[in-house]
Short mmCIF file of N, CA and C in Angstrom, two decimals:
data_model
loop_
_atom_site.label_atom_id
_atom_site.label_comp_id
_atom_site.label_asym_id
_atom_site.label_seq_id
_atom_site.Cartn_x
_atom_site.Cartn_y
_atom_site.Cartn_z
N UNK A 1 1.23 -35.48 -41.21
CA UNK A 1 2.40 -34.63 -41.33
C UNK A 1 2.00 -33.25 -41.88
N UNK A 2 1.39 -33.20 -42.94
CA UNK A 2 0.31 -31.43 -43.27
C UNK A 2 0.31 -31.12 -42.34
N UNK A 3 -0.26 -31.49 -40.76
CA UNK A 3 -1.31 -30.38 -40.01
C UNK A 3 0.21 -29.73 -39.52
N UNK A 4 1.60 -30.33 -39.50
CA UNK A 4 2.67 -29.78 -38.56
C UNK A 4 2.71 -28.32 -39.01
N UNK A 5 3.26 -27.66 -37.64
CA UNK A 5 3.26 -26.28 -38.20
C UNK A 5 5.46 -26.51 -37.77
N UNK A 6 5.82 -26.08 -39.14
CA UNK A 6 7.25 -26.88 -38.88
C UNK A 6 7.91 -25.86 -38.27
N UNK A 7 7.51 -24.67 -38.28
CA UNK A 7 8.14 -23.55 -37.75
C UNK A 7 8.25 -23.57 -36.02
N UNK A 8 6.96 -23.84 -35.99
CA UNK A 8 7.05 -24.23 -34.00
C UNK A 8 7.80 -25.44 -34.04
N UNK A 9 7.59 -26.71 -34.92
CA UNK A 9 8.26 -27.90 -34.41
C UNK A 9 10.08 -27.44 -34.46
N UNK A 10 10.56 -26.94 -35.04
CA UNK A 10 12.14 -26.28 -35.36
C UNK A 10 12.14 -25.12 -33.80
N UNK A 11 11.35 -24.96 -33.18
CA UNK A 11 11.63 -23.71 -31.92
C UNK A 11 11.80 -24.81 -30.78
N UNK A 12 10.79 -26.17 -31.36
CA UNK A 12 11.39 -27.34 -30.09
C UNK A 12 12.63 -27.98 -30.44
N UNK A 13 13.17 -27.49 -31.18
CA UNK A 13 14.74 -28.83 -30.97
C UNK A 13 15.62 -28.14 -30.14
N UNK A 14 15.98 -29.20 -29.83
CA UNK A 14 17.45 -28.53 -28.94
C UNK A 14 18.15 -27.56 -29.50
N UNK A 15 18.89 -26.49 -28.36
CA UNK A 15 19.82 -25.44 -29.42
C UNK A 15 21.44 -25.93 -28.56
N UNK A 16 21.80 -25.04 -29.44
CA UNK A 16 23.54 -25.84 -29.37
C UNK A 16 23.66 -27.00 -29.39
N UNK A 17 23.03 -27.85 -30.24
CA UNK A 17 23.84 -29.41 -30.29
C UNK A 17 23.13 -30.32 -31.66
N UNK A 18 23.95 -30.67 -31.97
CA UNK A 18 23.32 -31.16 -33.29
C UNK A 18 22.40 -32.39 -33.34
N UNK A 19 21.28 -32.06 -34.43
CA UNK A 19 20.19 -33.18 -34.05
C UNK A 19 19.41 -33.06 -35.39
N UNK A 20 18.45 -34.06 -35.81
CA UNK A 20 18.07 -34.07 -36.85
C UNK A 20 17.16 -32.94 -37.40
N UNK A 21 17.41 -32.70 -38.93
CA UNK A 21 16.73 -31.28 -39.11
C UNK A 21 15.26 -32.08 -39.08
N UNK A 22 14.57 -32.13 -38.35
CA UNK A 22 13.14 -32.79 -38.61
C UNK A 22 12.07 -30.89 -39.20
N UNK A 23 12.24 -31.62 -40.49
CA UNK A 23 11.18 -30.88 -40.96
C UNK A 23 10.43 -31.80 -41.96
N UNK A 24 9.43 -31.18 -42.19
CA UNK A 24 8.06 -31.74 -43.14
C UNK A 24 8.70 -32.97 -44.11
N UNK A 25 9.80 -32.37 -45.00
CA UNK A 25 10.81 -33.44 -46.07
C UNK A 25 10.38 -34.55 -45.29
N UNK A 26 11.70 -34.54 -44.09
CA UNK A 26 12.45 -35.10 -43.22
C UNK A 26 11.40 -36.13 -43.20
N UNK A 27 10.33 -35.64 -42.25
CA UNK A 27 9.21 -36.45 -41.60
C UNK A 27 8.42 -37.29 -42.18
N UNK A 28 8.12 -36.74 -43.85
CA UNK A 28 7.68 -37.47 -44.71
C UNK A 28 8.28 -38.78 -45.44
N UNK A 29 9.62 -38.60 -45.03
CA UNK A 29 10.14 -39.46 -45.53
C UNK A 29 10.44 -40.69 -44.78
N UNK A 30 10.55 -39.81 -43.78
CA UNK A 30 10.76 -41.13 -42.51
C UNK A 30 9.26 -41.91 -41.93
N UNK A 31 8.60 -41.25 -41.89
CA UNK A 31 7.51 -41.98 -41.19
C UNK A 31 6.30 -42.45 -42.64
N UNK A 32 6.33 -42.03 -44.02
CA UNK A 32 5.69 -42.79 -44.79
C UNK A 32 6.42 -43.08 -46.61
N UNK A 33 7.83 -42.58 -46.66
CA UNK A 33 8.63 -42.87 -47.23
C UNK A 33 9.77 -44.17 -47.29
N UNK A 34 9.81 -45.12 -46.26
CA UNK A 34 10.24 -46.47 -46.05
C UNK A 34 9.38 -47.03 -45.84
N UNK A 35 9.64 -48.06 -46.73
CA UNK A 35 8.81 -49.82 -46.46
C UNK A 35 9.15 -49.99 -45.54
N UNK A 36 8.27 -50.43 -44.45
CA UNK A 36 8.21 -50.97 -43.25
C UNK A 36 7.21 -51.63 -42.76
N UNK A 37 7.55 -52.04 -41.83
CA UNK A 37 6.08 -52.59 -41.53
C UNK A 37 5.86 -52.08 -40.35
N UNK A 38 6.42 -51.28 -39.57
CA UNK A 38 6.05 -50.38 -38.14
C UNK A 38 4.98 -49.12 -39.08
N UNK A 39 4.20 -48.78 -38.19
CA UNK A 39 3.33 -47.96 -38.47
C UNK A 39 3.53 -46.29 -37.66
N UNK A 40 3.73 -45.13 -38.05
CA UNK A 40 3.84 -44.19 -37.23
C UNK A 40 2.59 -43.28 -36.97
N UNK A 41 3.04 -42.44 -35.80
CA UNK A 41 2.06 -41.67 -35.70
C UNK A 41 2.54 -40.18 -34.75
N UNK A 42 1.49 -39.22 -34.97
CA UNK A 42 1.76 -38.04 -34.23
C UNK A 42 1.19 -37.28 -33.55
N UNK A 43 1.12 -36.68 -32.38
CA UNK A 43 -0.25 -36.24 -31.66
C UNK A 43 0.41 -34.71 -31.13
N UNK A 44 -0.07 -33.95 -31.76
CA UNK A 44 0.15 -32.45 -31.65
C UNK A 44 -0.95 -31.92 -29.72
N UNK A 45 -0.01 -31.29 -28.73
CA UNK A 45 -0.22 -31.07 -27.58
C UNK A 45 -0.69 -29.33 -27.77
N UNK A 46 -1.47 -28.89 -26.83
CA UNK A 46 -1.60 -27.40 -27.13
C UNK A 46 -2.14 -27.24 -25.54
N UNK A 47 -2.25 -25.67 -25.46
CA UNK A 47 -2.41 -25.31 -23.99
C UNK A 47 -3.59 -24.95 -24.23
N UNK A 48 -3.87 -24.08 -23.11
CA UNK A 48 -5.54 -23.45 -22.80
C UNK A 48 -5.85 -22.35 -23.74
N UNK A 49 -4.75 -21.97 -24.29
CA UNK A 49 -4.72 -20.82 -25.70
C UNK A 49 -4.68 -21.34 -26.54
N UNK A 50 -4.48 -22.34 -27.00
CA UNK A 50 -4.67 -23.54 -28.41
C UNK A 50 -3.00 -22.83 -29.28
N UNK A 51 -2.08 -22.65 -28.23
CA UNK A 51 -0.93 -22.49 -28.93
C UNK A 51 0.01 -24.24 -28.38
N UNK A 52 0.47 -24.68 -29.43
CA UNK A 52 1.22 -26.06 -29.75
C UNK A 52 2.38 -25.93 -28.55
N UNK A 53 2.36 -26.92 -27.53
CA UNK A 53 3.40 -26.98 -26.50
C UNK A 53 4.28 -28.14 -26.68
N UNK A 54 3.73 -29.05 -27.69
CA UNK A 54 4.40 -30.69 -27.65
C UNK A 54 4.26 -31.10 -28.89
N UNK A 55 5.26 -32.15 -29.17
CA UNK A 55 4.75 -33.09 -30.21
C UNK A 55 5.68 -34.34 -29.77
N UNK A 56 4.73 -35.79 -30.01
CA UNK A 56 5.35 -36.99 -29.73
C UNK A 56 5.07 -37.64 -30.85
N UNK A 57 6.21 -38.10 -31.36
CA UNK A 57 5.96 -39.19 -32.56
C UNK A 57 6.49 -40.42 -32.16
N UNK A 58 5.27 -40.91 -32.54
CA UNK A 58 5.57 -42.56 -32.10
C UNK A 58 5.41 -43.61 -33.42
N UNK A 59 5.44 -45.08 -32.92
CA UNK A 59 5.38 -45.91 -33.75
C UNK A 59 5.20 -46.92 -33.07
N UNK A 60 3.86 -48.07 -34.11
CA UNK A 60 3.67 -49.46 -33.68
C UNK A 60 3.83 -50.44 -34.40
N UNK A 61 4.13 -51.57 -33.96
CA UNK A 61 3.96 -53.02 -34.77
C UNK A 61 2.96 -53.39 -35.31
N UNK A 62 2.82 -54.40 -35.37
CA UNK A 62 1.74 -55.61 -36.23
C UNK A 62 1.30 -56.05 -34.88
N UNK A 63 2.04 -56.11 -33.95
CA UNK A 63 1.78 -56.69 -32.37
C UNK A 63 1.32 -55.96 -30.87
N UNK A 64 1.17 -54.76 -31.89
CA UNK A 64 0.37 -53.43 -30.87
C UNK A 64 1.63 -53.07 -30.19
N UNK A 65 2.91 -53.53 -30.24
CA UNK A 65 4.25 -52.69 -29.14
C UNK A 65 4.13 -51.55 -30.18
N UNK A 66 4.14 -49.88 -29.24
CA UNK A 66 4.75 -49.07 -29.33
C UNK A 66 5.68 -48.21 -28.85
N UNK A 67 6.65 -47.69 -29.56
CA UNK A 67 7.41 -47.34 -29.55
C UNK A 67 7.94 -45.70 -29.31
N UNK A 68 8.42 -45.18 -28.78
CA UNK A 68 8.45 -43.73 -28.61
C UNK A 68 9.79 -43.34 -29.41
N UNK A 69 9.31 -42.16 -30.51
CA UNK A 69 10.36 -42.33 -31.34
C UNK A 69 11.26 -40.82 -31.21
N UNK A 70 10.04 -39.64 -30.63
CA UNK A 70 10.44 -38.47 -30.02
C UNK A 70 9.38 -37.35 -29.25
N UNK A 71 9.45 -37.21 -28.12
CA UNK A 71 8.97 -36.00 -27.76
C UNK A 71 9.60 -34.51 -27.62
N UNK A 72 8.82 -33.96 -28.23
CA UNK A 72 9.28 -32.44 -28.36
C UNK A 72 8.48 -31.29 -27.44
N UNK A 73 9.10 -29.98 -26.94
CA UNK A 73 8.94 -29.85 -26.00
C UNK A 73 8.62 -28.07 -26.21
N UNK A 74 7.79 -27.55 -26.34
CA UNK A 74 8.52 -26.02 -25.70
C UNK A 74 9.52 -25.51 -24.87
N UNK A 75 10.40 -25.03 -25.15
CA UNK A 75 11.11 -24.50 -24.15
C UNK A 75 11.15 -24.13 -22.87
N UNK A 76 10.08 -23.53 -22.62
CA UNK A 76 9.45 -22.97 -21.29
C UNK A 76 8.76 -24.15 -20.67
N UNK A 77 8.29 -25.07 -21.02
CA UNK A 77 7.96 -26.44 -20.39
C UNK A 77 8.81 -26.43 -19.14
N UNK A 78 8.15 -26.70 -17.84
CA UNK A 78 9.29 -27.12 -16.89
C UNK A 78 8.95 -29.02 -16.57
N UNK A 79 9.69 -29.65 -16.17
CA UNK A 79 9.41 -30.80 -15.84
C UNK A 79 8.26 -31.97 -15.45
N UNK A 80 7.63 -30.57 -14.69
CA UNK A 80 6.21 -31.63 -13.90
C UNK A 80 4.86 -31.54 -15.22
N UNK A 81 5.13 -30.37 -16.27
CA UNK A 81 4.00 -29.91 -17.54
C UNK A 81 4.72 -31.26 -18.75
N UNK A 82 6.07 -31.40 -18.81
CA UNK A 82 6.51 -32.32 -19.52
C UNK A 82 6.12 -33.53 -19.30
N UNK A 83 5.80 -34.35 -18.07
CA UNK A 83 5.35 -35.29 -17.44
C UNK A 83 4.04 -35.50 -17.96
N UNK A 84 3.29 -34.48 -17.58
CA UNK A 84 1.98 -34.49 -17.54
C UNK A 84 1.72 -34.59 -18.93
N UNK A 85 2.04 -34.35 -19.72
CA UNK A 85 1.84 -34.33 -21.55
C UNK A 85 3.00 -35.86 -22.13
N UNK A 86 3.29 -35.97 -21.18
CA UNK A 86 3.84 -37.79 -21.55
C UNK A 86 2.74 -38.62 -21.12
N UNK A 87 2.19 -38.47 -19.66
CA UNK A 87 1.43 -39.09 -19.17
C UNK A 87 0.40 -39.03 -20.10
N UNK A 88 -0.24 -38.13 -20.74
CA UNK A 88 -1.43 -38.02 -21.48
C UNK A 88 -1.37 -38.55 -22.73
N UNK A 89 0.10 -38.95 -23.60
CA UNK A 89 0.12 -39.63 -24.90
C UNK A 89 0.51 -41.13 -23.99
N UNK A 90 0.81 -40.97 -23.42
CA UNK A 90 0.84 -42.97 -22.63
C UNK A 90 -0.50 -42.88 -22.77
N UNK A 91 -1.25 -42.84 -22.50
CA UNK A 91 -2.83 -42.35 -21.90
C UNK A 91 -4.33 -42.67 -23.18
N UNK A 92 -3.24 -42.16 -23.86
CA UNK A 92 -3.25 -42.01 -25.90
C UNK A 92 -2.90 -43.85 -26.26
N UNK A 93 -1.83 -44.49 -25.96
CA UNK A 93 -1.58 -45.68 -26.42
C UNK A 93 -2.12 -46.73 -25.56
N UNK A 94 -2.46 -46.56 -24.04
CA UNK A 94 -2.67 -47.24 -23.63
C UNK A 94 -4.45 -47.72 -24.26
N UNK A 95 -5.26 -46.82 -24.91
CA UNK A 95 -6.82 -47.09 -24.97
C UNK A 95 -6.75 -47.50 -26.57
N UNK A 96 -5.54 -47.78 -26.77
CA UNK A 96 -5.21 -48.28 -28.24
C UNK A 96 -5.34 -49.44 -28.49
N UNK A 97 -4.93 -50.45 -26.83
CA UNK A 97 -4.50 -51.94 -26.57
C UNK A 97 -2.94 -52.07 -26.43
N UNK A 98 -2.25 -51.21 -26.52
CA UNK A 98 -0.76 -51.46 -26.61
C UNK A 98 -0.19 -52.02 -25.74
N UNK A 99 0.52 -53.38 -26.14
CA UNK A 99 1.19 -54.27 -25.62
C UNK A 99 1.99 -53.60 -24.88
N UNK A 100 3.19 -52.92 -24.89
CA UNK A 100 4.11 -52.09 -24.40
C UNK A 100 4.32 -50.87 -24.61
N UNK A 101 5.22 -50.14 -24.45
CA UNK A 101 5.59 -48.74 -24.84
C UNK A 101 7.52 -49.28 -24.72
N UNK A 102 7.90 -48.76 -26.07
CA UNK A 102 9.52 -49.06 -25.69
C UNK A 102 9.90 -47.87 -26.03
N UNK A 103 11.62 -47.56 -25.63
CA UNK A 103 11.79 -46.20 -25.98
C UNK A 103 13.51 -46.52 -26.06
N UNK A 104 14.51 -45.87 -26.72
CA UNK A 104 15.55 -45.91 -26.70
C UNK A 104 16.58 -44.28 -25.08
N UNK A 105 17.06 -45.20 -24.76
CA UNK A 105 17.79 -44.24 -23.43
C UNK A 105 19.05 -44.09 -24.23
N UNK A 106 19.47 -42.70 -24.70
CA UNK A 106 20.90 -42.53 -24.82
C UNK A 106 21.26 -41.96 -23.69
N UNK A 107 22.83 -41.93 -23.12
CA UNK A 107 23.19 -41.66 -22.30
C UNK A 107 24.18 -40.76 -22.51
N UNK A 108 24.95 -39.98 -23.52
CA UNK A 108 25.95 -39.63 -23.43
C UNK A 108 26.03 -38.19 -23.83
N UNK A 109 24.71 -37.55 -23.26
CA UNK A 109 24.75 -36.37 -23.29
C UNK A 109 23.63 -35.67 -22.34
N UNK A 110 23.60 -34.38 -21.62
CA UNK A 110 23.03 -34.30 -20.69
C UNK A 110 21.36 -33.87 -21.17
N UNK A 111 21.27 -33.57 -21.98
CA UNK A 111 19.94 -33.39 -22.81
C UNK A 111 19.04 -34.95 -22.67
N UNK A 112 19.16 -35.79 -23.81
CA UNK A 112 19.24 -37.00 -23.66
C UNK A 112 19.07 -37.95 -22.11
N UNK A 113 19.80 -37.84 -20.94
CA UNK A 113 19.87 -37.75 -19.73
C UNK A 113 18.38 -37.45 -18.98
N UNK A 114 18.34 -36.12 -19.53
CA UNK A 114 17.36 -35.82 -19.07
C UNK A 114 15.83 -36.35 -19.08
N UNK A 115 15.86 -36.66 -20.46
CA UNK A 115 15.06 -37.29 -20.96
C UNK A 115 14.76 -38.64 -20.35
N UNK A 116 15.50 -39.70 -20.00
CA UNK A 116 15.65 -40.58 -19.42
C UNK A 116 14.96 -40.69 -17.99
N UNK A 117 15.22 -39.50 -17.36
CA UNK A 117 15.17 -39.08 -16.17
C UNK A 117 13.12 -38.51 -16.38
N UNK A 118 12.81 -38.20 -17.32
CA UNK A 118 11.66 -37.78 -17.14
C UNK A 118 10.80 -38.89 -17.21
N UNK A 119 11.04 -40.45 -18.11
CA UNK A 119 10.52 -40.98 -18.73
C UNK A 119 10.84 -42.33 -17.25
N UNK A 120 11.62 -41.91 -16.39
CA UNK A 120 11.64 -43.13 -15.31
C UNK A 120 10.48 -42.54 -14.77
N UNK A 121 10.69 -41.09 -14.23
CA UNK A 121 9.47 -40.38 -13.58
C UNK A 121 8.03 -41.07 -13.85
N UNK A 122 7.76 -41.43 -15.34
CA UNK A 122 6.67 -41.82 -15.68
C UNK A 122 6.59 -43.17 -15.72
N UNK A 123 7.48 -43.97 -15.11
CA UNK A 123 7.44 -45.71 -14.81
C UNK A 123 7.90 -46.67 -15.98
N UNK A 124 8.81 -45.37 -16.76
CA UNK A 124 10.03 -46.66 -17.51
C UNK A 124 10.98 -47.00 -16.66
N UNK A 125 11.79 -48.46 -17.27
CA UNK A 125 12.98 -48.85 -16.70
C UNK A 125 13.80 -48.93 -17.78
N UNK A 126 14.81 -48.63 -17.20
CA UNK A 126 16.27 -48.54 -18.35
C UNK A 126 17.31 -49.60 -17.81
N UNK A 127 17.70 -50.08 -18.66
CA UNK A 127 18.97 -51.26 -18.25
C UNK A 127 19.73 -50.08 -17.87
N UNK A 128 20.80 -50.48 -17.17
CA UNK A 128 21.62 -49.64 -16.51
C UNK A 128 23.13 -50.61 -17.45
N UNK A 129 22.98 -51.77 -18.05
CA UNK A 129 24.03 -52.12 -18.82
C UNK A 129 24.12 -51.59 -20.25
N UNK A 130 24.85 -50.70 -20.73
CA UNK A 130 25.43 -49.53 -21.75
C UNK A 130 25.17 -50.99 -22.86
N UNK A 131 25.46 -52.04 -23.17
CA UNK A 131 25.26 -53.43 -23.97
C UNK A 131 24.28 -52.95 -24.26
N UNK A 132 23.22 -53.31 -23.31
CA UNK A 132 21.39 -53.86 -23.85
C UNK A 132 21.02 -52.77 -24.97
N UNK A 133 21.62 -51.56 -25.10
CA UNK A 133 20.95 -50.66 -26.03
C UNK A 133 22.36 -49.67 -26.53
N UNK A 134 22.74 -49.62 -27.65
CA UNK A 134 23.87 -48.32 -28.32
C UNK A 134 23.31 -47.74 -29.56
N UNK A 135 24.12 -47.24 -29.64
CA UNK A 135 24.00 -46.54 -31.31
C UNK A 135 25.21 -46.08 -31.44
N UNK A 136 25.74 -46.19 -32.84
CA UNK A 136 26.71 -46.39 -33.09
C UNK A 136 26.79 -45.62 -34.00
N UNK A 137 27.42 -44.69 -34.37
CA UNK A 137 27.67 -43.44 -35.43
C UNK A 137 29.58 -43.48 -36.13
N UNK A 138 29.91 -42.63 -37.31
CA UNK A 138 31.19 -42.63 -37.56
C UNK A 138 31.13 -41.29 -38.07
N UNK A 139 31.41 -39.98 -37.59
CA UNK A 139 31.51 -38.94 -38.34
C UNK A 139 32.46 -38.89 -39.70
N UNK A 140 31.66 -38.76 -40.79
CA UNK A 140 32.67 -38.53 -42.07
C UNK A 140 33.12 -37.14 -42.07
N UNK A 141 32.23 -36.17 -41.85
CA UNK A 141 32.41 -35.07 -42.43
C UNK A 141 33.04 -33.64 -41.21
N UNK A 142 33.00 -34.05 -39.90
CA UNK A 142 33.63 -32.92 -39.33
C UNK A 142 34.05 -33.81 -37.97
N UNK A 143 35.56 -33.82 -38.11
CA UNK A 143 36.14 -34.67 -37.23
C UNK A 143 36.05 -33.81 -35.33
N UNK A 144 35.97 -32.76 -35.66
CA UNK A 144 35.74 -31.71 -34.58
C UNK A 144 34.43 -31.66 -33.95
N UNK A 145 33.03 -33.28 -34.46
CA UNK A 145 32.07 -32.92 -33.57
C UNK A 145 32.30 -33.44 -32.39
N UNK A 146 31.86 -33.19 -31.33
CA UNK A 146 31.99 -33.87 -29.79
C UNK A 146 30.73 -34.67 -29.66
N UNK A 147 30.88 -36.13 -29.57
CA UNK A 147 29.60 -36.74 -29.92
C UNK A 147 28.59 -36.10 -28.44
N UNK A 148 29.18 -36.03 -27.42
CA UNK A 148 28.32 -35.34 -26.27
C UNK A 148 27.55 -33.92 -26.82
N UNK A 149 28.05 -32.93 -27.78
CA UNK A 149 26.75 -32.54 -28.37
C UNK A 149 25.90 -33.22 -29.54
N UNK A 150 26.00 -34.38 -29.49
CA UNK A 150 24.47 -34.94 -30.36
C UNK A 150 23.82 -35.59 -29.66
N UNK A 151 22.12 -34.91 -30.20
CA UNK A 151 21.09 -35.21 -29.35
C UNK A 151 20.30 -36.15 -30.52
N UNK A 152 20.43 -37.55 -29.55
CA UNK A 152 19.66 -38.62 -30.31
C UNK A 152 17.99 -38.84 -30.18
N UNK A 153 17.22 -39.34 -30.84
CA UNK A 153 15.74 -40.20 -30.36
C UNK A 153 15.81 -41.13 -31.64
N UNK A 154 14.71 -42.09 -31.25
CA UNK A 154 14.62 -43.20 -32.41
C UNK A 154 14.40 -42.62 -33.52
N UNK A 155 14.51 -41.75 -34.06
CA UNK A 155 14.53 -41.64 -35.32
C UNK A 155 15.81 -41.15 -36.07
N UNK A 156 16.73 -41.35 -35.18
CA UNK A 156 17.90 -41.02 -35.84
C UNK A 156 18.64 -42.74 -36.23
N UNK A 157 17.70 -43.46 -36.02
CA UNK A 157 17.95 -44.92 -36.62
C UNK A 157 17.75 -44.63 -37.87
N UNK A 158 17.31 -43.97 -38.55
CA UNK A 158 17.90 -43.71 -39.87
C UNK A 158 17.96 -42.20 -40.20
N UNK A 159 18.92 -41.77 -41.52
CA UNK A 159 19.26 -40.23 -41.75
C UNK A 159 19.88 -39.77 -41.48
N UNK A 160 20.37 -38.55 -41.47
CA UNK A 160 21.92 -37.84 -41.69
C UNK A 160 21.18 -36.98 -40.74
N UNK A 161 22.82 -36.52 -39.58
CA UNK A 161 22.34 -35.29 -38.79
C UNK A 161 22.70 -34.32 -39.54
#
């Protein structure tokens, strides 16, 4: 979590829609601040200029399944460079031994969507039954959010947006 440079990781979050402030705190707390027994990890992407284009944080078991908990993106990324820097952290877990790769599909926003859509590209399958996978939220504090602007990944299984 040191090497993050949090200033680029904050230029990859989504704009207009609310999503976790992932900064250094944040990250520290989540990925070595809970007892757990999943293990995390992070693999910083860079171009031919050694300027940072990606970051994927993941997580594994005791049983080698890992888990995709978020990829982050430059902006200017178009689709087939996003691919190709998924393909290369699959690429990353697969010479690990990893049993699987799992990932959570939200659906109810077009961001999210998208995401889905990149990650079939790369030979996931998603139940298509809304059951097999939810998340379930209760806004306390601003009855005026539209849950279609919140942008989820597994790590909003725990923490405040």
């Amino acid at each position: 979590i040191a090497e993050i440079d949090e200033e680029i990781l904050k230029t990859f979050l989504p704009k207009n829609v609310y999503t976790l402030n992932l900064n250094k705190e944040f990250l520290s707390w989540r990925i070595s601040g809970i007892p757990s027994s999943i293990t995390y990890g992070l693999l910083e992407f860079r171009d031919l200029c050694g300027k940072v284009i990606s970051y994927f944080i993941f997580s594994y078991d005791k049983v080698n399944c890992y888990f995709i908990e978020q990829f982050l993106f430059h902006e200017n990324l178009n689709d087939k460079e996003k691919i190709q820097i998924m393909k290369r952290a699959f690429g990353f877990i697969k010479k690990r031994n990893a049993t699987m790769i799992r990932s959570l599909g939200f659906t109810d926003n077009e961001l999210n969507l998208r995401e889905i859509k990149l990650l079939k590209r790369t030979g996931f399958f998603f139940f298509k039954d809304k059951k097999a996978s939810c998340f379930i939220l209760k806004n306390l504090n601003n009855p005026g959010v539209n849950v279609k602007d919140i942008y989820l990944s597994r790590l909003n299984t725990l923490g405040t947006i």
